[in-house]
PDB file of C-alpha atoms and ligand atoms in Angstrom:
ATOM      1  CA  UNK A 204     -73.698 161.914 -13.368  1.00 46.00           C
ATOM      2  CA  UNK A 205     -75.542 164.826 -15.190  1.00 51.00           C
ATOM      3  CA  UNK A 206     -76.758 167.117 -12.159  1.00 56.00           C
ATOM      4  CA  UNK A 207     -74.658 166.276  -9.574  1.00 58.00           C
ATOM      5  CA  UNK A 208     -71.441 168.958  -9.023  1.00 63.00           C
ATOM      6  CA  UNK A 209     -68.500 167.007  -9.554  1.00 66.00           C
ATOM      7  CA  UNK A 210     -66.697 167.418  -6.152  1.00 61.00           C
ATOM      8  CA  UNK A 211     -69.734 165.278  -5.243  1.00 58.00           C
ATOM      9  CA  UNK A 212     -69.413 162.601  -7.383  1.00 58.00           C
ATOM     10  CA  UNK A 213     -65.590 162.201  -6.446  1.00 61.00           C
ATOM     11  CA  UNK A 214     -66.821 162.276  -2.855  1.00 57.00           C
ATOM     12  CA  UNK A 215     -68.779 159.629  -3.731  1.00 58.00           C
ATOM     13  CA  UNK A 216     -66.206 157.672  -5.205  1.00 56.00           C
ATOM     14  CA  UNK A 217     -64.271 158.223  -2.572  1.00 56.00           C
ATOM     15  CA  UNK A 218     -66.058 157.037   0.136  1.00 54.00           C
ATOM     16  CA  UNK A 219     -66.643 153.761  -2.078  1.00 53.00           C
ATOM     17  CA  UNK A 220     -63.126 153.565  -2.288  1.00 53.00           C
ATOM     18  CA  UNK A 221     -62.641 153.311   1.327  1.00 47.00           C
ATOM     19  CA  UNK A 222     -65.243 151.396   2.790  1.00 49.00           C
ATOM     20  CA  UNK A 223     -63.638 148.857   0.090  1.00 50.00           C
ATOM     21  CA  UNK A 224     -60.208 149.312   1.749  1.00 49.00           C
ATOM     22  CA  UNK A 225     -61.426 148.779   5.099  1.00 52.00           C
ATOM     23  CA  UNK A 226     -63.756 145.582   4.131  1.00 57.00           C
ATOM     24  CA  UNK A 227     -60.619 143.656   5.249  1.00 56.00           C
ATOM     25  CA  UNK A 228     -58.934 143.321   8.561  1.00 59.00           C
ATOM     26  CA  UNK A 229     -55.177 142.475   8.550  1.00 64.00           C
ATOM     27  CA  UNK A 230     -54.464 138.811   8.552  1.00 73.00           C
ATOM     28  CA  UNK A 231     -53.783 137.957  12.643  1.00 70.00           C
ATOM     29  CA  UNK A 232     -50.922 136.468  13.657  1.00 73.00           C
ATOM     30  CA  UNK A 233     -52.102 134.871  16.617  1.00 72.00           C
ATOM     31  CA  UNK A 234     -55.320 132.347  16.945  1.00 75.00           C
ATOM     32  CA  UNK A 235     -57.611 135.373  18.863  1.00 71.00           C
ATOM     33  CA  UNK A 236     -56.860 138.976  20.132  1.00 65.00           C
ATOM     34  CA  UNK A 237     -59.481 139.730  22.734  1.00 65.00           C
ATOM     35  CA  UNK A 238     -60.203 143.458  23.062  1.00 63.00           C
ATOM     36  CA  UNK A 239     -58.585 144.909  26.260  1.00 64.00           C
ATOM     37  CA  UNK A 240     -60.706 147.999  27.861  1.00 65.00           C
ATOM     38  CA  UNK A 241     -57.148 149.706  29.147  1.00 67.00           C
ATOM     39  CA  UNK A 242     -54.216 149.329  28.700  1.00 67.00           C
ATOM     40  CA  UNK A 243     -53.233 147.985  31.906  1.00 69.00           C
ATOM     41  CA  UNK A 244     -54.501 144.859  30.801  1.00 68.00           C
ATOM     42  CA  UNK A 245     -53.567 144.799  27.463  1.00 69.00           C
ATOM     43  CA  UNK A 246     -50.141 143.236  25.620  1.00 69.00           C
ATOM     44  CA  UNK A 247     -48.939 143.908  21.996  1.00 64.00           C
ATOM     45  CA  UNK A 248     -50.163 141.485  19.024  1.00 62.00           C
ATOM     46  CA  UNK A 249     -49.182 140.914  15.914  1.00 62.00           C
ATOM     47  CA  UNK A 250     -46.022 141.381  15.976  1.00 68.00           C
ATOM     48  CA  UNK A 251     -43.633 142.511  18.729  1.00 76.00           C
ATOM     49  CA  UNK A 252     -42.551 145.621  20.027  1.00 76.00           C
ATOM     50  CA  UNK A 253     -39.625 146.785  18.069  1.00 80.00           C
ATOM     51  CA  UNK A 254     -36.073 147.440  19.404  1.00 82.00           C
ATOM     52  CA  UNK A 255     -34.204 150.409  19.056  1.00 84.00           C
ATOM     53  CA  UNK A 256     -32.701 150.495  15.546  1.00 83.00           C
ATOM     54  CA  UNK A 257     -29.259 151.368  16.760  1.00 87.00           C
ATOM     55  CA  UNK A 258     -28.748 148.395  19.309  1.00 89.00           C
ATOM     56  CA  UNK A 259     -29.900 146.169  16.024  1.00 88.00           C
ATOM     57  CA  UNK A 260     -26.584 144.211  14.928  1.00 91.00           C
ATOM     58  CA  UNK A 261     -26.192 141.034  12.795  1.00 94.00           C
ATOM     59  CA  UNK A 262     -27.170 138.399  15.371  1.00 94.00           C
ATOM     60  CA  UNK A 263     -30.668 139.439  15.570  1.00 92.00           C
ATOM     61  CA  UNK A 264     -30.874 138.398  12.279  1.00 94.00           C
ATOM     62  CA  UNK A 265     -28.790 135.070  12.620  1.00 96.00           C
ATOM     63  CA  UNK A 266     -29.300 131.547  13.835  1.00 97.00           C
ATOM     64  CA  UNK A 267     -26.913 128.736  13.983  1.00 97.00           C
ATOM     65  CA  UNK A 268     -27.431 124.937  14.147  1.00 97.00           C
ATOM     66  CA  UNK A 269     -29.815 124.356  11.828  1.00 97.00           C
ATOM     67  CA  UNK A 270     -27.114 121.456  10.254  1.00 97.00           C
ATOM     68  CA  UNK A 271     -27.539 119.689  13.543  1.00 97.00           C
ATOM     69  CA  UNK A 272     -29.788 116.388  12.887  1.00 97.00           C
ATOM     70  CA  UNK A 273     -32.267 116.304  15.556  1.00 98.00           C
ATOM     71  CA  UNK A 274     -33.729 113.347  17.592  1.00 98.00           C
ATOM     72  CA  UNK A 275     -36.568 111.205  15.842  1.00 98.00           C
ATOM     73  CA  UNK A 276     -36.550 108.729  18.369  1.00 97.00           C
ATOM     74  CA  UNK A 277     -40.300 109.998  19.514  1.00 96.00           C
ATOM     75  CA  UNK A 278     -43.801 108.326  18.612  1.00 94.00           C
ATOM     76  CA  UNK A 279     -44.375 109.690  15.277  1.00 97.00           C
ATOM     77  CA  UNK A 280     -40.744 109.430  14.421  1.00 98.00           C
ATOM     78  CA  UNK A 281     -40.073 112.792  13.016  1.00 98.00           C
ATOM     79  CA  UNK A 282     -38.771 116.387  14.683  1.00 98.00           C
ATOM     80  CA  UNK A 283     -39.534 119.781  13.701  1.00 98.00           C
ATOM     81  CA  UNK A 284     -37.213 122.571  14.269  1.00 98.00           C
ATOM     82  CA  UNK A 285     -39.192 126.051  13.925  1.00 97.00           C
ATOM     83  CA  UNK A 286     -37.250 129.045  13.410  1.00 96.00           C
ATOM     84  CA  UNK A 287     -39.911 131.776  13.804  1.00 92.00           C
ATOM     85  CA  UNK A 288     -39.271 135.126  15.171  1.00 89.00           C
ATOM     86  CA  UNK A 289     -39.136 133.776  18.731  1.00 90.00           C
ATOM     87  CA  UNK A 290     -35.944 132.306  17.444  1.00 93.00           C
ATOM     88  CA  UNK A 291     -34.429 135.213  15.452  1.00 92.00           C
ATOM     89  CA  UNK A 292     -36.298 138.279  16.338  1.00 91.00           C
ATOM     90  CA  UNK A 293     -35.335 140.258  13.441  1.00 90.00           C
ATOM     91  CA  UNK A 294     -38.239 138.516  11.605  1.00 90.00           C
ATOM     92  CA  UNK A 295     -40.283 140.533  13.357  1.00 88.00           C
ATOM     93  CA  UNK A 296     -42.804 141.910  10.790  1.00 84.00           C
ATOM     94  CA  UNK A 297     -41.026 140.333   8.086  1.00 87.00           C
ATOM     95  CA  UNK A 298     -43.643 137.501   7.361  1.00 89.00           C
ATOM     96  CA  UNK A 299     -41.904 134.637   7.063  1.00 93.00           C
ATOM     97  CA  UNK A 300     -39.844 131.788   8.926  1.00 96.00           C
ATOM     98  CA  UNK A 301     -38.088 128.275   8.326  1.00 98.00           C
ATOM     99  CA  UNK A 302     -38.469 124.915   9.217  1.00 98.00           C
ATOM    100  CA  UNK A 303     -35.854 121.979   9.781  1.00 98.00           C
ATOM    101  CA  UNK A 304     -37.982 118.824   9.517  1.00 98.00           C
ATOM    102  CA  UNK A 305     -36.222 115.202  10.081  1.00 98.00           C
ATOM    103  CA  UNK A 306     -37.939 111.950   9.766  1.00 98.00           C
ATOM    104  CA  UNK A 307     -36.738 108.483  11.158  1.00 98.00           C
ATOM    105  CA  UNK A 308     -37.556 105.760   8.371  1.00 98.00           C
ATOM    106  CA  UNK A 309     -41.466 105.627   8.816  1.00 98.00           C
ATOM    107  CA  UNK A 310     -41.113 108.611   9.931  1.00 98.00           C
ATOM    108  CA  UNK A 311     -44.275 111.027  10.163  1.00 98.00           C
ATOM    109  CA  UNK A 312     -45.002 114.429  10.455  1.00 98.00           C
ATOM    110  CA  UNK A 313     -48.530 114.443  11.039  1.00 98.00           C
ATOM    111  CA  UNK A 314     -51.557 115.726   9.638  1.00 98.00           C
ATOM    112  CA  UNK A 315     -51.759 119.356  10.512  1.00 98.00           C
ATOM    113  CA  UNK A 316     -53.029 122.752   9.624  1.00 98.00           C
ATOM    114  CA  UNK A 317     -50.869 126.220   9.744  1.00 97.00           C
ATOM    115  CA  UNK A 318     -53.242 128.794  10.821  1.00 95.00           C
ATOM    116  CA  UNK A 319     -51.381 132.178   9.948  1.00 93.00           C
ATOM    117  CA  UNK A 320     -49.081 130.590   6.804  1.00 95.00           C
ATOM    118  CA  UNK A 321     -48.068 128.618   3.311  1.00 96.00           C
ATOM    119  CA  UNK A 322     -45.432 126.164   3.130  1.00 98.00           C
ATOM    120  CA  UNK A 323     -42.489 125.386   0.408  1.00 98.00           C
ATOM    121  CA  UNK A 324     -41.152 122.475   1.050  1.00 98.00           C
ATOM    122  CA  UNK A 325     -37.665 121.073  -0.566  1.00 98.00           C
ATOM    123  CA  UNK A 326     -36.544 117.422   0.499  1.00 98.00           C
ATOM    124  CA  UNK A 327     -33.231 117.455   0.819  1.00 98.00           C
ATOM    125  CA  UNK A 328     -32.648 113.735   1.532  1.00 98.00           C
ATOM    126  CA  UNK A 329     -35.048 110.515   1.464  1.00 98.00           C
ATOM    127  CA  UNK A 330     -38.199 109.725   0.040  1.00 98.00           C
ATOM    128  CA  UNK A 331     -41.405 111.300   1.574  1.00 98.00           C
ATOM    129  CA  UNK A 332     -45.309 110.632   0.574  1.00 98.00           C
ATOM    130  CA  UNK A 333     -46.524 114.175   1.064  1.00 98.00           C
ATOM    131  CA  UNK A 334     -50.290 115.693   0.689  1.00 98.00           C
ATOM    132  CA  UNK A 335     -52.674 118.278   1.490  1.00 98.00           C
ATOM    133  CA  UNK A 336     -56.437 117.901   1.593  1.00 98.00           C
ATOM    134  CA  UNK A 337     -58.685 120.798   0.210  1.00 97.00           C
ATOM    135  CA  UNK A 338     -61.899 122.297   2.119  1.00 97.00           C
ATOM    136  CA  UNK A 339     -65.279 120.861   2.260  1.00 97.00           C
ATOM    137  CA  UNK A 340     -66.801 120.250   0.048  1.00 97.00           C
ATOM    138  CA  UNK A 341     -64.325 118.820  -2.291  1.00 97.00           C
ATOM    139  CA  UNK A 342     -61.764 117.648   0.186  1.00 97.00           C
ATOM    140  CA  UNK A 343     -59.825 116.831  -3.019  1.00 98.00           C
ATOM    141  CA  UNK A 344     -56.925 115.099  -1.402  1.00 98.00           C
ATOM    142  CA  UNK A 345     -53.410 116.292  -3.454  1.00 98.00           C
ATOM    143  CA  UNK A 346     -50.282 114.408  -2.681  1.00 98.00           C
ATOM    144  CA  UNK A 347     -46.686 113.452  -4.532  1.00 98.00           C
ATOM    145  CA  UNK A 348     -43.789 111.036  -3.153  1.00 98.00           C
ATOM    146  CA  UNK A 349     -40.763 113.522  -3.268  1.00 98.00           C
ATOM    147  CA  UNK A 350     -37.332 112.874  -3.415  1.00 98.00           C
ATOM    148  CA  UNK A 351     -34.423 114.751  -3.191  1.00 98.00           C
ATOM    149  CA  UNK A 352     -34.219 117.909  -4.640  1.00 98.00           C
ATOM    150  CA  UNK A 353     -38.651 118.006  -4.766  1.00 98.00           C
ATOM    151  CA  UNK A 354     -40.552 120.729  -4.106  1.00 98.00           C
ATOM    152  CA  UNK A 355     -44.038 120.528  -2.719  1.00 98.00           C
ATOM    153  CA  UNK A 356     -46.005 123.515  -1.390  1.00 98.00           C
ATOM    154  CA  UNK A 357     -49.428 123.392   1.463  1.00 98.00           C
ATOM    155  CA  UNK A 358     -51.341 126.043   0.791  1.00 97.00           C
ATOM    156  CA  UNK A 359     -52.128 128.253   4.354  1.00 96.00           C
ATOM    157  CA  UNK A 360     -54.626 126.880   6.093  1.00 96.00           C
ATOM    158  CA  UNK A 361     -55.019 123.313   4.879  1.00 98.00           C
ATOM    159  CA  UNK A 362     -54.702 119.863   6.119  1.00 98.00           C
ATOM    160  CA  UNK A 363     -51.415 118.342   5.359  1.00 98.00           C
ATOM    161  CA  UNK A 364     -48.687 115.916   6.410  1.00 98.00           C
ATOM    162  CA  UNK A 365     -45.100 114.077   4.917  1.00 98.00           C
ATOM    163  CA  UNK A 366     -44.396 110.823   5.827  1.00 98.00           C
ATOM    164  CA  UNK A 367     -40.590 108.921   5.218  1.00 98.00           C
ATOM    165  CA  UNK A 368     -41.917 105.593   3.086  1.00 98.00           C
ATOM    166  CA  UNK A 369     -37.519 105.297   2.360  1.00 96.00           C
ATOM    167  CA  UNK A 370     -35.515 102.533   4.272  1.00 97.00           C
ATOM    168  CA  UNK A 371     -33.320 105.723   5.130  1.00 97.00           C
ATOM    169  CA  UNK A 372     -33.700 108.972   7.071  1.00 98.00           C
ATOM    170  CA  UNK A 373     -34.993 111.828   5.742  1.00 98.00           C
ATOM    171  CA  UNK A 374     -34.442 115.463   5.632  1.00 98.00           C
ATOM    172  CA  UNK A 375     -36.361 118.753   4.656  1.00 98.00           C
ATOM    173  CA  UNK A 376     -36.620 121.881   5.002  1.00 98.00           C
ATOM    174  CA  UNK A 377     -39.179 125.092   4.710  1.00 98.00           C
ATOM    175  CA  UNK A 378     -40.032 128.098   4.550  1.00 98.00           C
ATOM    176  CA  UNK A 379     -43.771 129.321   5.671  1.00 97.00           C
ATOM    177  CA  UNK A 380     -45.090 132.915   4.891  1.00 94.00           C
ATOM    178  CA  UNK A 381     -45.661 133.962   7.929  1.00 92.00           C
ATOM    179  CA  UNK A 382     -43.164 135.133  11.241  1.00 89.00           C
ATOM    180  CA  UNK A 383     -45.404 132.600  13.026  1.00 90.00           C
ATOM    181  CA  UNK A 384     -47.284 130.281  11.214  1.00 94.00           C
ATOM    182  CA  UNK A 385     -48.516 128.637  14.077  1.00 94.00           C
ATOM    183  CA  UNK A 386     -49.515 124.647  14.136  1.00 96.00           C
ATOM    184  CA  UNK A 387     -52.583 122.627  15.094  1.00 97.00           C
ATOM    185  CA  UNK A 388     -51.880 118.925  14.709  1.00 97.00           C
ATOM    186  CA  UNK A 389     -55.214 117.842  14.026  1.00 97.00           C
ATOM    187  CA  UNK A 390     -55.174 114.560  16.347  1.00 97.00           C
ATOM    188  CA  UNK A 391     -53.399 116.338  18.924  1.00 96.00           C
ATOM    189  CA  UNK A 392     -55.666 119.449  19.240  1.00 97.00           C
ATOM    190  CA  UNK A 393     -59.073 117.072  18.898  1.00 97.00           C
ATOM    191  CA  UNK A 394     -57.927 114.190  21.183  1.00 97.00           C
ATOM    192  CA  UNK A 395     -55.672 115.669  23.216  1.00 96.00           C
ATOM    193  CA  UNK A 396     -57.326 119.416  23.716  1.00 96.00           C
ATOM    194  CA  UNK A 397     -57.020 120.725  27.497  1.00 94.00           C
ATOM    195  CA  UNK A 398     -58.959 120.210  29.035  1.00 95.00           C
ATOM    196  CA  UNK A 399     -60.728 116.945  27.234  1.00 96.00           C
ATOM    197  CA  UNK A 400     -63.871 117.426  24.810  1.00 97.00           C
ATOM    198  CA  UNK A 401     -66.541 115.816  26.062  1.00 97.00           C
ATOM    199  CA  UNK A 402     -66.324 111.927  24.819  1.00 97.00           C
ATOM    200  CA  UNK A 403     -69.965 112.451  23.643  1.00 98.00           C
ATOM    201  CA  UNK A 404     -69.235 114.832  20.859  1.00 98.00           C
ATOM    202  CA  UNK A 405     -66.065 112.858  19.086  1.00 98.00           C
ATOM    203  CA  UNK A 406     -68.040 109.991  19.520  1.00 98.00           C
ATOM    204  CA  UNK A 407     -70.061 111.786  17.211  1.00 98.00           C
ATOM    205  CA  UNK A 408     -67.887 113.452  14.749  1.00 98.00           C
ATOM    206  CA  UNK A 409     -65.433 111.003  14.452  1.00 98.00           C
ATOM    207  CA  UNK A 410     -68.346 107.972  14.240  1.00 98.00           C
ATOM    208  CA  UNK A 411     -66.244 105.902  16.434  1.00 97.00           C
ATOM    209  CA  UNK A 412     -67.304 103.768  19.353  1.00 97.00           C
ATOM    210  CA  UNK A 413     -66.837 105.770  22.694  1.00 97.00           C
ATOM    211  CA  UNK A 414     -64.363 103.392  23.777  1.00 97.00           C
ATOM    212  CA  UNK A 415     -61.800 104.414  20.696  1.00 98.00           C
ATOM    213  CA  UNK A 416     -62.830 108.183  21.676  1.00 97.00           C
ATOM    214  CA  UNK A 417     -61.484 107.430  25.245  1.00 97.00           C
ATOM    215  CA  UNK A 418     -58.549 105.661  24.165  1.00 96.00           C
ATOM    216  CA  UNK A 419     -57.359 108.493  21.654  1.00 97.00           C
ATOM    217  CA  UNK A 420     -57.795 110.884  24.307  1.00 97.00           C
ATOM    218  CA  UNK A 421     -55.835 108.863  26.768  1.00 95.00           C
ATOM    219  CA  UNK A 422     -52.815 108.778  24.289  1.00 94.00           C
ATOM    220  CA  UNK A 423     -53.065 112.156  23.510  1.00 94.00           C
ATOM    221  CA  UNK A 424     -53.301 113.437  27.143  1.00 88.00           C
ATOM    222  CA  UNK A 425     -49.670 113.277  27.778  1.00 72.00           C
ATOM    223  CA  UNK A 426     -49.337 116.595  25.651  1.00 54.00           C
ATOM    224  CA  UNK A 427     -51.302 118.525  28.028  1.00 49.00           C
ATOM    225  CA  UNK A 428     -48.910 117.488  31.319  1.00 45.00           C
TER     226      UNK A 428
HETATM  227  C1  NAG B 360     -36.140 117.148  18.721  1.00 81.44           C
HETATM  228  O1  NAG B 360     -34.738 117.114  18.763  1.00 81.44           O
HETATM  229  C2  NAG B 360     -34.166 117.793  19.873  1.00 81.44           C
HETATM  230  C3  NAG B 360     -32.668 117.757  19.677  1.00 81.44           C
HETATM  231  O2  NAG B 360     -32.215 116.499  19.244  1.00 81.44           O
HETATM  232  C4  NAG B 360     -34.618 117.130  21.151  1.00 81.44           C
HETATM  233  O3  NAG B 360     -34.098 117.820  22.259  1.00 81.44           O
HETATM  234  C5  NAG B 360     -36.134 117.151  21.221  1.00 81.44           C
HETATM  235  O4  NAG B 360     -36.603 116.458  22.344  1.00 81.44           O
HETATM  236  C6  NAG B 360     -36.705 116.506  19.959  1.00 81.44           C
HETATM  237  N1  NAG B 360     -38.149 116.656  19.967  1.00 81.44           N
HETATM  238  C7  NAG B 360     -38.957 115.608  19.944  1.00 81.44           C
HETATM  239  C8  NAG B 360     -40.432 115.907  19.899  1.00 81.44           C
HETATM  240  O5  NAG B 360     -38.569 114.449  19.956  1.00 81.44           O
END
């Protein structure tokens, strides 16, 4: 940089260096955060206020129950059990949380996207046919049938799902990086969205005769009462 001082040039560098820095925003932890002119109107996002260190004790940081087998006897025939930081607030900027997940033999958790987070997932009993699906345009679909013991990870923000293909129950659990990884069942959210998308446009995307459309969103309904 012949001809330039060099307080100049490490200005220049500088500024580089943070316009880089700031190219990125930090990863939300909610689906939107609206800007809020004052602050009369506004709440705290991502993340929660924090309590005062010294009334902090051990059962902010403790759950118990999670050995408890929970109730399958529901139309997909599986139960989730989410342990965010609603659950145990000390998680609170921490960036991740747990999942209990039991299946009923054909069992299915399914297909569904976590916004905010990546999953490990350990089977602890059964047999589960597990898989995620890439983004366009590969949509390579990736999938194992775990046992006991098998790990499996769904990589934050893609479409997955584990379904029990064992005569038995089944149990898992895991852990997701984020305090709230949020969920958006994918048949749920599209068929069952409140209030209803018009027929016309799933007819559409989903190529399915309008009557199939209005069907789907008839079963899915019921989540939105
Ligand atoms: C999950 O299990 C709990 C406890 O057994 C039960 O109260 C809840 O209704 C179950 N959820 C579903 C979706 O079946």
């Amino acid at each position: 940089m012949k001809g330039f001082p060099n307080y100049l040039v490490a200005f220049a560098l500088m500024a580089m260096a943070c316009s880089i820095a700031s190219a990125y925003d930090p990863a939300p932890l909610q689906d939107f955060c609206v800007a809020a002119s004052t602050s009369t109107d506004a709440v705290f996002v991502n993340g929660k206020f924090c309590k005062d260190p010294k009334l902090v004790n051990a059962n902010d940081f403790f759950f118990q129950g999670l050995n408890i087998p929970r109730s399958t006897a529901n139309q997909p025939g599986s139960n989730v059990t989410l342990l965010t930081v609603d659950q145990i607030q000390g998680l609170n900027t921490l960036g991740v949380s747990l999942a209990r997940i039991d299946f009923a033999p054909n069992g299915l958790n399914p297909p569904h996207i976590h916004p905010h987070a990546t999953e490990i997932f350990v089977v602890v009993k059964g047999t589960l046919y597990v898989g995620f699906v890439t983004s366009n345009p590969d949509n390579r679909f990736f999938t194992k049938v775990l046992n006991a013991g098998d790990v499996f990870v769904f990589p934050i923000g893609l479409i997955h799902f584990q379904y029990n293909i064992g005569s038995t129950d089944a149990l898992a659990f895991s852990g997701l990086g984020s305090q709230n990884p949020g969920r958006v069942s994918i048949a749920e959210t599209i068929f069952g969205s409140n209030p209803p998308i018009n027929a016309n446009v799933l007819t559409k995307a989903f190529q399915l005769d309008k009557n199939v459309v209005k069907y789907l969103q008839k079963q899915f309904s019921s989540n939105n009462i």
